[in-house]
PDB file of N, CA and C in Angstrom:
ATOM      1  N   MET A   4      62.150 185.289   2.517  1.00 56.00           N
ATOM      2  CA  MET A   4      61.679 186.053   3.455  1.00 56.00           C
ATOM      3  C   MET A   4      63.004 186.729   4.261  1.00 56.00           C
ATOM      4  N   HIS A   5      62.925 187.969   4.565  1.00 71.00           N
ATOM      5  CA  HIS A   5      63.981 188.662   5.285  1.00 71.00           C
ATOM      6  C   HIS A   5      64.212 188.126   6.502  1.00 71.00           C
ATOM      7  N   GLU A   6      65.534 188.128   6.978  1.00 80.00           N
ATOM      8  CA  GLU A   6      65.895 187.792   8.454  1.00 80.00           C
ATOM      9  C   GLU A   6      65.588 189.047   9.374  1.00 80.00           C
ATOM     10  N   THR A   7      64.615 189.040  10.188  1.00 79.00           N
ATOM     11  CA  THR A   7      64.158 189.866  11.008  1.00 79.00           C
ATOM     12  C   THR A   7      64.796 189.994  12.273  1.00 79.00           C
ATOM     13  N   LEU A   8      65.221 188.882  12.749  1.00 78.00           N
ATOM     14  CA  LEU A   8      65.837 188.665  14.210  1.00 78.00           C
ATOM     15  C   LEU A   8      66.969 189.639  14.307  1.00 78.00           C
ATOM     16  N   SER A   9      67.733 189.714  13.276  1.00 79.00           N
ATOM     17  CA  SER A   9      69.035 190.307  13.405  1.00 79.00           C
ATOM     18  C   SER A   9      68.684 192.075  13.268  1.00 79.00           C
ATOM     19  N   ARG A  10      67.562 192.341  12.821  1.00 76.00           N
ATOM     20  CA  ARG A  10      67.310 193.842  12.746  1.00 76.00           C
ATOM     21  C   ARG A  10      66.595 194.201  14.112  1.00 76.00           C
ATOM     22  N   LEU A  11      66.247 193.603  15.034  1.00 79.00           N
ATOM     23  CA  LEU A  11      65.628 194.011  16.240  1.00 79.00           C
ATOM     24  C   LEU A  11      66.593 194.764  17.102  1.00 79.00           C
ATOM     25  N   GLU A  12      66.191 195.875  17.694  1.00 81.00           N
ATOM     26  CA  GLU A  12      66.953 196.722  18.438  1.00 81.00           C
ATOM     27  C   GLU A  12      67.103 196.160  19.955  1.00 81.00           C
ATOM     28  N   GLN A  13      68.160 196.180  20.490  1.00 83.00           N
ATOM     29  CA  GLN A  13      68.333 195.875  21.918  1.00 83.00           C
ATOM     30  C   GLN A  13      67.553 196.980  22.757  1.00 83.00           C
ATOM     31  N   THR A  14      66.783 196.705  23.805  1.00 84.00           N
ATOM     32  CA  THR A  14      66.127 197.417  24.602  1.00 84.00           C
ATOM     33  C   THR A  14      66.026 196.945  26.180  1.00 84.00           C
ATOM     34  N   ASP A  15      65.581 197.816  27.093  1.00 88.00           N
ATOM     35  CA  ASP A  15      65.527 197.321  28.347  1.00 88.00           C
ATOM     36  C   ASP A  15      63.997 197.296  28.693  1.00 88.00           C
ATOM     37  N   PHE A  16      63.172 197.379  27.588  1.00 86.00           N
ATOM     38  CA  PHE A  16      61.492 197.281  27.881  1.00 86.00           C
ATOM     39  C   PHE A  16      61.609 195.634  27.828  1.00 86.00           C
ATOM     40  N   PRO A  17      60.598 195.312  29.188  1.00 89.00           N
ATOM     41  CA  PRO A  17      60.259 194.036  29.529  1.00 89.00           C
ATOM     42  C   PRO A  17      59.579 193.247  28.303  1.00 89.00           C
ATOM     43  N   ALA A  18      60.079 191.967  28.289  1.00 86.00           N
ATOM     44  CA  ALA A  18      59.633 191.005  27.158  1.00 86.00           C
ATOM     45  C   ALA A  18      58.149 190.810  27.442  1.00 86.00           C
ATOM     46  N   ILE A  19      57.307 190.760  26.306  1.00 87.00           N
ATOM     47  CA  ILE A  19      55.812 190.599  26.530  1.00 87.00           C
ATOM     48  C   ILE A  19      55.609 189.106  26.365  1.00 87.00           C
ATOM     49  N   LYS A  20      54.827 188.559  27.268  1.00 91.00           N
ATOM     50  CA  LYS A  20      54.733 187.313  27.427  1.00 91.00           C
ATOM     51  C   LYS A  20      53.051 187.067  27.467  1.00 91.00           C
ATOM     52  N   ARG A  21      52.755 185.894  26.792  1.00 89.00           N
ATOM     53  CA  ARG A  21      51.244 185.560  26.825  1.00 89.00           C
ATOM     54  C   ARG A  21      50.756 184.892  28.009  1.00 89.00           C
ATOM     55  N   ASN A  22      49.534 184.820  28.163  1.00 92.00           N
ATOM     56  CA  ASN A  22      48.936 184.033  29.276  1.00 92.00           C
ATOM     57  C   ASN A  22      48.477 182.938  28.864  1.00 92.00           C
ATOM     58  N   ILE A  23      47.664 182.053  29.701  1.00 95.00           N
ATOM     59  CA  ILE A  23      47.209 180.840  29.128  1.00 95.00           C
ATOM     60  C   ILE A  23      46.139 180.995  28.169  1.00 95.00           C
ATOM     61  N   LEU A  24      45.748 180.228  27.135  1.00 91.00           N
ATOM     62  CA  LEU A  24      44.781 180.170  26.460  1.00 91.00           C
ATOM     63  C   LEU A  24      43.408 179.886  27.226  1.00 91.00           C
ATOM     64  N   GLU A  25      42.393 180.799  27.019  1.00 91.00           N
ATOM     65  CA  GLU A  25      41.090 180.503  27.778  1.00 91.00           C
ATOM     66  C   GLU A  25      40.015 180.145  26.757  1.00 91.00           C
ATOM     67  N   ILE A  26      40.077 180.813  25.776  1.00 84.00           N
ATOM     68  CA  ILE A  26      38.941 180.790  24.684  1.00 84.00           C
ATOM     69  C   ILE A  26      39.600 180.805  23.232  1.00 84.00           C
ATOM     70  N   LEU A  27      39.069 179.947  22.500  1.00 85.00           N
ATOM     71  CA  LEU A  27      39.450 179.604  21.059  1.00 85.00           C
ATOM     72  C   LEU A  27      38.198 179.918  20.372  1.00 85.00           C
ATOM     73  N   GLN A  28      38.307 181.022  19.455  1.00 79.00           N
ATOM     74  CA  GLN A  28      37.148 181.264  18.613  1.00 79.00           C
ATOM     75  C   GLN A  28      37.475 180.851  17.145  1.00 79.00           C
ATOM     76  N   VAL A  29      36.382 179.957  16.482  1.00 81.00           N
ATOM     77  CA  VAL A  29      36.675 179.362  15.255  1.00 81.00           C
ATOM     78  C   VAL A  29      35.412 180.025  14.577  1.00 81.00           C
ATOM     79  N   ASN A  30      35.978 180.756  13.345  1.00 76.00           N
ATOM     80  CA  ASN A  30      34.855 181.358  12.527  1.00 76.00           C
ATOM     81  C   ASN A  30      34.603 180.384  11.532  1.00 76.00           C
ATOM     82  N   LEU A  31      33.294 180.025  11.498  1.00 78.00           N
ATOM     83  CA  LEU A  31      32.751 179.115  10.329  1.00 78.00           C
ATOM     84  C   LEU A  31      32.299 179.606   9.056  1.00 78.00           C
ATOM     85  N   GLY A  32      32.048 180.934   9.220  1.00 79.00           N
ATOM     86  CA  GLY A  32      31.390 181.574   7.983  1.00 79.00           C
ATOM     87  C   GLY A  32      31.824 183.066   7.776  1.00 79.00           C
ATOM     88  N   TYR A  33      31.107 183.611   6.925  1.00 81.00           N
ATOM     89  CA  TYR A  33      31.353 185.050   6.726  1.00 81.00           C
ATOM     90  C   TYR A  33      30.566 185.999   7.429  1.00 81.00           C
ATOM     91  N   LEU A  34      29.425 185.571   8.220  1.00 80.00           N
ATOM     92  CA  LEU A  34      28.576 186.308   9.030  1.00 80.00           C
ATOM     93  C   LEU A  34      29.147 186.755  10.461  1.00 80.00           C
ATOM     94  N   CYS A  35      28.777 187.961  10.706  1.00 79.00           N
ATOM     95  CA  CYS A  35      29.457 188.525  12.239  1.00 79.00           C
ATOM     96  C   CYS A  35      28.212 188.263  13.074  1.00 79.00           C
ATOM     97  N   ASN A  36      28.491 187.587  14.167  1.00 76.00           N
ATOM     98  CA  ASN A  36      27.405 187.432  15.095  1.00 76.00           C
ATOM     99  C   ASN A  36      27.598 188.498  16.480  1.00 76.00           C
ATOM    100  N   LEU A  37      28.251 189.324  16.201  1.00 78.00           N
ATOM    101  CA  LEU A  37      28.682 190.294  17.321  1.00 78.00           C
ATOM    102  C   LEU A  37      28.902 189.916  18.729  1.00 78.00           C
ATOM    103  N   SER A  38      29.654 188.852  18.698  1.00 75.00           N
ATOM    104  CA  SER A  38      29.906 188.284  20.108  1.00 75.00           C
ATOM    105  C   SER A  38      31.285 188.383  20.408  1.00 75.00           C
ATOM    106  N   CYS A  39      32.279 188.502  19.464  1.00 75.00           N
ATOM    107  CA  CYS A  39      33.663 188.410  19.881  1.00 75.00           C
ATOM    108  C   CYS A  39      34.249 189.814  20.557  1.00 75.00           C
ATOM    109  N   THR A  40      34.825 189.637  21.680  1.00 74.00           N
ATOM    110  CA  THR A  40      35.223 190.845  22.656  1.00 74.00           C
ATOM    111  C   THR A  40      36.408 191.531  21.869  1.00 74.00           C
ATOM    112  N   HIS A  41      37.013 190.957  20.965  1.00 72.00           N
ATOM    113  CA  HIS A  41      38.218 191.646  20.590  1.00 72.00           C
ATOM    114  C   HIS A  41      37.718 192.766  19.461  1.00 72.00           C
ATOM    115  N   CYS A  42      36.492 192.629  18.977  1.00 75.00           N
ATOM    116  CA  CYS A  42      35.760 193.533  18.009  1.00 75.00           C
ATOM    117  C   CYS A  42      34.924 194.331  18.594  1.00 75.00           C
ATOM    118  N   HIS A  43      33.930 193.684  19.442  1.00 69.00           N
ATOM    119  CA  HIS A  43      32.717 194.183  19.964  1.00 69.00           C
ATOM    120  C   HIS A  43      32.855 194.299  21.553  1.00 69.00           C
ATOM    121  N   VAL A  44      33.129 195.414  21.965  1.00 64.00           N
ATOM    122  CA  VAL A  44      33.254 195.469  23.519  1.00 64.00           C
ATOM    123  C   VAL A  44      32.055 195.944  24.180  1.00 64.00           C
TER     124      VAL A  44
END
């Protein structure tokens, strides 16, 4: 795998940070139940 860290450009854009984990979705099959909010708003 290529070293990507050395290829990143320096920028003054603020770092993106994650929030706390609230929901963990585990897909147990291949059927969609239309309930995930990242696909079905």
